[in-house]
Structures are given as C-alpha cells and as structure tokens.
Amino acid sequence: DEIAEGSKAKDAFWRLLPNVLVGLAGVALDLWMGIQAGPGAVEHGVTTPELVAAMSGVHARYLANLALPLWLSLDYGISPAGSLASPWTWLGLLSLAGAVLLLVVSLRRRWAIGVVGAGIWLIGLLPVNTVWPRTAILMADRYLYVPAIGIFVLVALLLRRGRKGRTGALVVLLVFFGGLAVMRTQRFQDSESVWSDATRKAPGSALAWFQAGEAAAGDGKWELAHARAAKSFELATRPELRVKSGLLLAGSELGRLSERHQQGTPIRREDLGPIGKQTTEVLRLAEALDELPLVKQDPREVQAEAYVLTGQVYELYQNPARALEALSLIHISEPTRLWSG
C-alpha cells in the first residue's frame, strides 16, 4: 500500500527488499529441485508455440470456471498441442493481456487494489504456466487456490462501490455458489462417483478413464473396468499411463476369469491366450520406460506392477518357476504395497 500510494515509498522498498530476496531465493531453490528431482522438466512432445497456445486456452478456462463453475473435474485432459484456431486460445491471450494491462495501469495510477488483484492473479499462475518450467499437469483446480484471491479482491471492490442492490447481489452470489458447492461435494462420495463425473466432463482424459476403471475393478465390476481401461489405453499418450491402462486391461481379464472360476466354470488354457498377449505387450512397454523422455515418474513402480501381473499369469499357466522369475525382477522401495491384493 505504501509503495502504490507513494507514502514513504523509498523506506518501504528497503524494508521489503530482504523479504523479496528471501522469497526469490526460495522460488529459485524450488525450481532447481523440481527440475533436478521432480516434475519440473517434463517433455510433452510438442513445440513451444503449441504449448503456449494450449496454456493460453487454460488461462481462459480458469476464468470461465471461476465465473461459472459448472464443469469442474479432477482432470481435464488438456492436450499440450494447442492451436491458434481454437477460440479458447484467443480468449486466453486477450484475458492475459487485460490482466497485465490492469496491473500496469494500477501501478502508474497508484491504485493499490488493482495492483493486489491483478498481481496475485498473475504471480499466482506463474509457477504453473507449464511453458517454463514444464510440469506434467496442464490444468488443475488446485492451481487456482492462490490466484483466485486476486479475482475475489477485484469482485469485492466492485461490490463495495455499488451503492444500490449490494446486499441483494451478495445474497444471490452466496446462494448460487453455495448451492454449486453442495452439488460438487456430492460427487466426492466415492471413487466411482468422482471419476465417472470426470469422464463425462472430460471424455478425452485418459487419466479419468483409467481411474474410473480402477474404481470399477475395486467394486468387482470387471466388464465395466475392462471397457474403461480400453478407453484409457486408446487415449493415453504418456507412456507410464499407457502401461497402467494396459495392466488394468489384463487385470480386468484376470478378474473376469476368476469370477467365472468361482462360479464353477473351469479356466481353460485357451482362455489365457488374450491375457498372455496383453501382458507381454504391457511388459515390453514397461521395460522400455527407462529410455523414454516423456515419462514423468519413477518407472520402477509401474514396472513392478507389470512383473506382478506377469507372475500371476504364469501362475495360472501352472508355471511357478517362470512366475517366481518374473517376481524376482521387482526393484522398488516399498514392495509390500504391491502385494496387498
């Protein structure tokens, strides 16, 4: 406020400078750690202009979700291959330019509320711009926790300046957004509800279909799990998610066979053919994860899941030696978690 309003600006600057330097050092350290040992240097397999176009569209979608949060989802399946032909891209570029313009004008006119509102919005979104540093998830509701404060500050200012109907407007906003919040929380009753909702709102999200398949498998709905896994396998572009979808495909096949066996139908050797073929393909993909640049997590966990599935298939083939050979290849820090099933 002192800097924006010109009151003791020089003294305020020197008082704030140590905080700014410590903050920048923390950001630099976090960025370095993210690039060296975390999700801060992910390759998406697209050009930088395409990624810029995609993230411009994400910026517009964030504003749309704040204004009318009817299509919130746990995953949005945003493609990193953006295009200038998309209206979302142009809406995002215009809204971004508007936010920057508001910040500049507010600084020149020493309008503290404008500086705070536009500044929090822009600075809050800066770490998750995904162009640099490049992170794995392009769009997530949690990325708005801090930036949204800037929008709310500006909205509060507009309501404060309104002389007539201010109370009525506040009541309407409270009832409207409160009702939407209650409706949204009902989607989080269980995994099936929340991920089924995500597949409806983001049908192009491979992650949503995979998680919905996992939820169905957890409920023993093997046919539904298989269909969802097949959809995820079709949509997945990231190698590790493609492997996980393939594992779910083969696992749901095993579940169907096990269910039939419990009902008295014997498992025939020819029934294992499709599962063996699927498992072989998935194992090949899993073992190749170490050499692929698009992998965003430790591949050993996914590879361990593939070895476990391979061991289960060999066990069904009544080949314990090959089953133990597959399980002996597991290298993971927490192997007991994989055996819980």
PDB file of N, CA, C and O in Angstrom, residues 73-77 191 194-215 228 231-232 235 241:
ATOM      1  N   SER A  73     -13.688 -30.644 -12.729  1.00  0.00           N
ATOM      2  CA  SER A  73     -13.347 -32.052 -12.886  1.00  0.00           C
ATOM      3  C   SER A  73     -12.002 -32.312 -12.214  1.00  0.00           C
ATOM      4  O   SER A  73     -11.178 -31.402 -12.074  1.00  0.00           O
ATOM      5  N   LEU A  74     -11.785 -33.564 -11.789  1.00  0.00           N
ATOM      6  CA  LEU A  74     -10.496 -33.919 -11.212  1.00  0.00           C
ATOM      7  C   LEU A  74      -9.391 -33.923 -12.253  1.00  0.00           C
ATOM      8  O   LEU A  74      -8.218 -33.802 -11.925  1.00  0.00           O
ATOM      9  N   ASP A  75      -9.743 -34.077 -13.515  1.00  0.00           N
ATOM     10  CA  ASP A  75      -8.766 -33.999 -14.597  1.00  0.00           C
ATOM     11  C   ASP A  75      -9.478 -33.470 -15.828  1.00  0.00           C
ATOM     12  O   ASP A  75     -10.661 -33.757 -16.043  1.00  0.00           O
ATOM     13  N   TYR A  76      -8.738 -32.707 -16.632  1.00  0.00           N
ATOM     14  CA  TYR A  76      -9.375 -32.066 -17.787  1.00  0.00           C
ATOM     15  C   TYR A  76      -8.891 -32.617 -19.128  1.00  0.00           C
ATOM     16  O   TYR A  76      -9.472 -32.301 -20.170  1.00  0.00           O
ATOM     17  N   GLY A  77      -7.849 -33.406 -19.105  1.00  0.00           N
ATOM     18  CA  GLY A  77      -7.370 -33.993 -20.349  1.00  0.00           C
ATOM     19  C   GLY A  77      -6.985 -32.963 -21.390  1.00  0.00           C
ATOM     20  O   GLY A  77      -7.230 -33.156 -22.588  1.00  0.00           O
ATOM     21  N   SER A 191     -14.903 -43.100  -5.104  1.00  0.00           N
ATOM     22  CA  SER A 191     -14.092 -43.003  -6.323  1.00  0.00           C
ATOM     23  C   SER A 191     -14.933 -43.167  -7.580  1.00  0.00           C
ATOM     24  O   SER A 191     -14.697 -42.480  -8.586  1.00  0.00           O
ATOM     25  N   VAL A 194     -16.800 -39.745  -8.359  1.00  0.00           N
ATOM     26  CA  VAL A 194     -15.996 -38.604  -8.765  1.00  0.00           C
ATOM     27  C   VAL A 194     -15.312 -38.842 -10.111  1.00  0.00           C
ATOM     28  O   VAL A 194     -15.203 -37.927 -10.936  1.00  0.00           O
ATOM     29  N   TRP A 195     -14.873 -40.084 -10.373  1.00  0.00           N
ATOM     30  CA  TRP A 195     -14.193 -40.338 -11.642  1.00  0.00           C
ATOM     31  C   TRP A 195     -15.165 -40.574 -12.784  1.00  0.00           C
ATOM     32  O   TRP A 195     -14.847 -40.268 -13.948  1.00  0.00           O
ATOM     33  N   SER A 196     -16.343 -41.092 -12.503  1.00  0.00           N
ATOM     34  CA  SER A 196     -17.383 -41.167 -13.537  1.00  0.00           C
ATOM     35  C   SER A 196     -17.788 -39.759 -13.970  1.00  0.00           C
ATOM     36  O   SER A 196     -18.018 -39.492 -15.148  1.00  0.00           O
ATOM     37  N   ASP A 197     -17.873 -38.862 -12.988  1.00  0.00           N
ATOM     38  CA  ASP A 197     -18.159 -37.464 -13.287  1.00  0.00           C
ATOM     39  C   ASP A 197     -17.062 -36.863 -14.168  1.00  0.00           C
ATOM     40  O   ASP A 197     -17.346 -36.108 -15.107  1.00  0.00           O
ATOM     41  N   ALA A 198     -15.803 -37.224 -13.886  1.00  0.00           N
ATOM     42  CA  ALA A 198     -14.685 -36.699 -14.679  1.00  0.00           C
ATOM     43  C   ALA A 198     -14.733 -37.205 -16.121  1.00  0.00           C
ATOM     44  O   ALA A 198     -14.427 -36.458 -17.056  1.00  0.00           O
ATOM     45  N   THR A 199     -15.135 -38.465 -16.332  1.00  0.00           N
ATOM     46  CA  THR A 199     -15.212 -38.977 -17.705  1.00  0.00           C
ATOM     47  C   THR A 199     -16.317 -38.296 -18.500  1.00  0.00           C
ATOM     48  O   THR A 199     -16.209 -38.152 -19.714  1.00  0.00           O
ATOM     49  N   ARG A 200     -17.384 -37.876 -17.814  1.00  0.00           N
ATOM     50  CA  ARG A 200     -18.460 -37.162 -18.518  1.00  0.00           C
ATOM     51  C   ARG A 200     -18.032 -35.746 -18.900  1.00  0.00           C
ATOM     52  O   ARG A 200     -18.363 -35.265 -19.982  1.00  0.00           O
ATOM     53  N   LYS A 201     -17.303 -35.096 -18.015  1.00  0.00           N
ATOM     54  CA  LYS A 201     -16.923 -33.710 -18.260  1.00  0.00           C
ATOM     55  C   LYS A 201     -15.647 -33.584 -19.096  1.00  0.00           C
ATOM     56  O   LYS A 201     -15.448 -32.566 -19.762  1.00  0.00           O
ATOM     57  N   ALA A 202     -14.797 -34.582 -19.037  1.00  0.00           N
ATOM     58  CA  ALA A 202     -13.561 -34.568 -19.816  1.00  0.00           C
ATOM     59  C   ALA A 202     -13.382 -35.920 -20.486  1.00  0.00           C
ATOM     60  O   ALA A 202     -12.513 -36.712 -20.101  1.00  0.00           O
ATOM     61  N   PRO A 203     -14.200 -36.219 -21.509  1.00  0.00           N
ATOM     62  CA  PRO A 203     -14.139 -37.541 -22.140  1.00  0.00           C
ATOM     63  C   PRO A 203     -12.819 -37.824 -22.847  1.00  0.00           C
ATOM     64  O   PRO A 203     -12.548 -38.969 -23.193  1.00  0.00           O
ATOM     65  N   GLY A 204     -12.003 -36.802 -23.039  1.00  0.00           N
ATOM     66  CA  GLY A 204     -10.707 -37.020 -23.668  1.00  0.00           C
ATOM     67  C   GLY A 204      -9.583 -37.260 -22.683  1.00  0.00           C
ATOM     68  O   GLY A 204      -8.417 -37.341 -23.083  1.00  0.00           O
ATOM     69  N   SER A 205      -9.909 -37.386 -21.406  1.00  0.00           N
ATOM     70  CA  SER A 205      -8.887 -37.579 -20.374  1.00  0.00           C
ATOM     71  C   SER A 205      -8.606 -39.066 -20.170  1.00  0.00           C
ATOM     72  O   SER A 205      -9.452 -39.802 -19.651  1.00  0.00           O
ATOM     73  N   ALA A 206      -7.415 -39.498 -20.543  1.00  0.00           N
ATOM     74  CA  ALA A 206      -7.030 -40.892 -20.327  1.00  0.00           C
ATOM     75  C   ALA A 206      -6.942 -41.208 -18.840  1.00  0.00           C
ATOM     76  O   ALA A 206      -7.297 -42.304 -18.406  1.00  0.00           O
ATOM     77  N   LEU A 207      -6.481 -40.232 -18.041  1.00  0.00           N
ATOM     78  CA  LEU A 207      -6.372 -40.452 -16.600  1.00  0.00           C
ATOM     79  C   LEU A 207      -7.736 -40.675 -15.968  1.00  0.00           C
ATOM     80  O   LEU A 207      -7.899 -41.541 -15.099  1.00  0.00           O
ATOM     81  N   ALA A 208      -8.738 -39.891 -16.393  1.00  0.00           N
ATOM     82  CA  ALA A 208     -10.080 -40.047 -15.829  1.00  0.00           C
ATOM     83  C   ALA A 208     -10.635 -41.437 -16.130  1.00  0.00           C
ATOM     84  O   ALA A 208     -11.213 -42.088 -15.246  1.00  0.00           O
ATOM     85  N   TRP A 209     -10.456 -41.916 -17.359  1.00  0.00           N
ATOM     86  CA  TRP A 209     -10.958 -43.248 -17.720  1.00  0.00           C
ATOM     87  C   TRP A 209     -10.215 -44.339 -16.948  1.00  0.00           C
ATOM     88  O   TRP A 209     -10.804 -45.331 -16.516  1.00  0.00           O
ATOM     89  N   PHE A 210      -8.898 -44.143 -16.769  1.00  0.00           N
ATOM     90  CA  PHE A 210      -8.129 -45.141 -16.021  1.00  0.00           C
ATOM     91  C   PHE A 210      -8.587 -45.204 -14.569  1.00  0.00           C
ATOM     92  O   PHE A 210      -8.816 -46.291 -14.026  1.00  0.00           O
ATOM     93  N   GLN A 211      -8.729 -44.044 -13.930  1.00  0.00           N
ATOM     94  CA  GLN A 211      -9.147 -44.028 -12.531  1.00  0.00           C
ATOM     95  C   GLN A 211     -10.570 -44.561 -12.369  1.00  0.00           C
ATOM     96  O   GLN A 211     -10.878 -45.240 -11.380  1.00  0.00           O
ATOM     97  N   ALA A 212     -11.441 -44.255 -13.330  1.00  0.00           N
ATOM     98  CA  ALA A 212     -12.800 -44.802 -13.285  1.00  0.00           C
ATOM     99  C   ALA A 212     -12.759 -46.325 -13.429  1.00  0.00           C
ATOM    100  O   ALA A 212     -13.539 -47.051 -12.790  1.00  0.00           O
ATOM    101  N   GLY A 213     -11.838 -46.817 -14.275  1.00  0.00           N
ATOM    102  CA  GLY A 213     -11.671 -48.262 -14.408  1.00  0.00           C
ATOM    103  C   GLY A 213     -11.159 -48.897 -13.136  1.00  0.00           C
ATOM    104  O   GLY A 213     -11.597 -49.986 -12.742  1.00  0.00           O
ATOM    105  N   GLU A 214     -10.229 -48.222 -12.463  1.00  0.00           N
ATOM    106  CA  GLU A 214      -9.726 -48.713 -11.185  1.00  0.00           C
ATOM    107  C   GLU A 214     -10.847 -48.796 -10.146  1.00  0.00           C
ATOM    108  O   GLU A 214     -10.914 -49.752  -9.368  1.00  0.00           O
ATOM    109  N   ALA A 215     -11.714 -47.766 -10.158  1.00  0.00           N
ATOM    110  CA  ALA A 215     -12.838 -47.764  -9.216  1.00  0.00           C
ATOM    111  C   ALA A 215     -13.778 -48.940  -9.495  1.00  0.00           C
ATOM    112  O   ALA A 215     -14.249 -49.607  -8.570  1.00  0.00           O
ATOM    113  N   ARG A 228     -13.502 -49.396 -19.570  1.00  0.00           N
ATOM    114  CA  ARG A 228     -12.862 -48.112 -19.229  1.00  0.00           C
ATOM    115  C   ARG A 228     -11.355 -48.180 -19.448  1.00  0.00           C
ATOM    116  O   ARG A 228     -10.744 -47.203 -19.901  1.00  0.00           O
ATOM    117  N   LYS A 231     -10.623 -47.737 -23.083  1.00  0.00           N
ATOM    118  CA  LYS A 231     -10.744 -46.332 -23.490  1.00  0.00           C
ATOM    119  C   LYS A 231      -9.504 -45.552 -23.064  1.00  0.00           C
ATOM    120  O   LYS A 231      -8.984 -44.734 -23.834  1.00  0.00           O
ATOM    121  N   SER A 232      -9.026 -45.781 -21.861  1.00  0.00           N
ATOM    122  CA  SER A 232      -7.833 -45.104 -21.382  1.00  0.00           C
ATOM    123  C   SER A 232      -6.610 -45.486 -22.214  1.00  0.00           C
ATOM    124  O   SER A 232      -5.790 -44.628 -22.567  1.00  0.00           O
ATOM    125  N   LEU A 235      -6.628 -43.571 -25.424  1.00  0.00           N
ATOM    126  CA  LEU A 235      -6.386 -42.134 -25.339  1.00  0.00           C
ATOM    127  C   LEU A 235      -5.001 -41.780 -24.812  1.00  0.00           C
ATOM    128  O   LEU A 235      -4.502 -40.677 -25.087  1.00  0.00           O
ATOM    129  N   LEU A 241       1.207 -43.994 -18.261  1.00  0.00           N
ATOM    130  CA  LEU A 241      -0.236 -44.151 -18.149  1.00  0.00           C
ATOM    131  C   LEU A 241      -0.728 -45.204 -19.134  1.00  0.00           C
ATOM    132  O   LEU A 241      -1.670 -45.953 -18.832  1.00  0.00           O
TER     133      LEU A 241
END
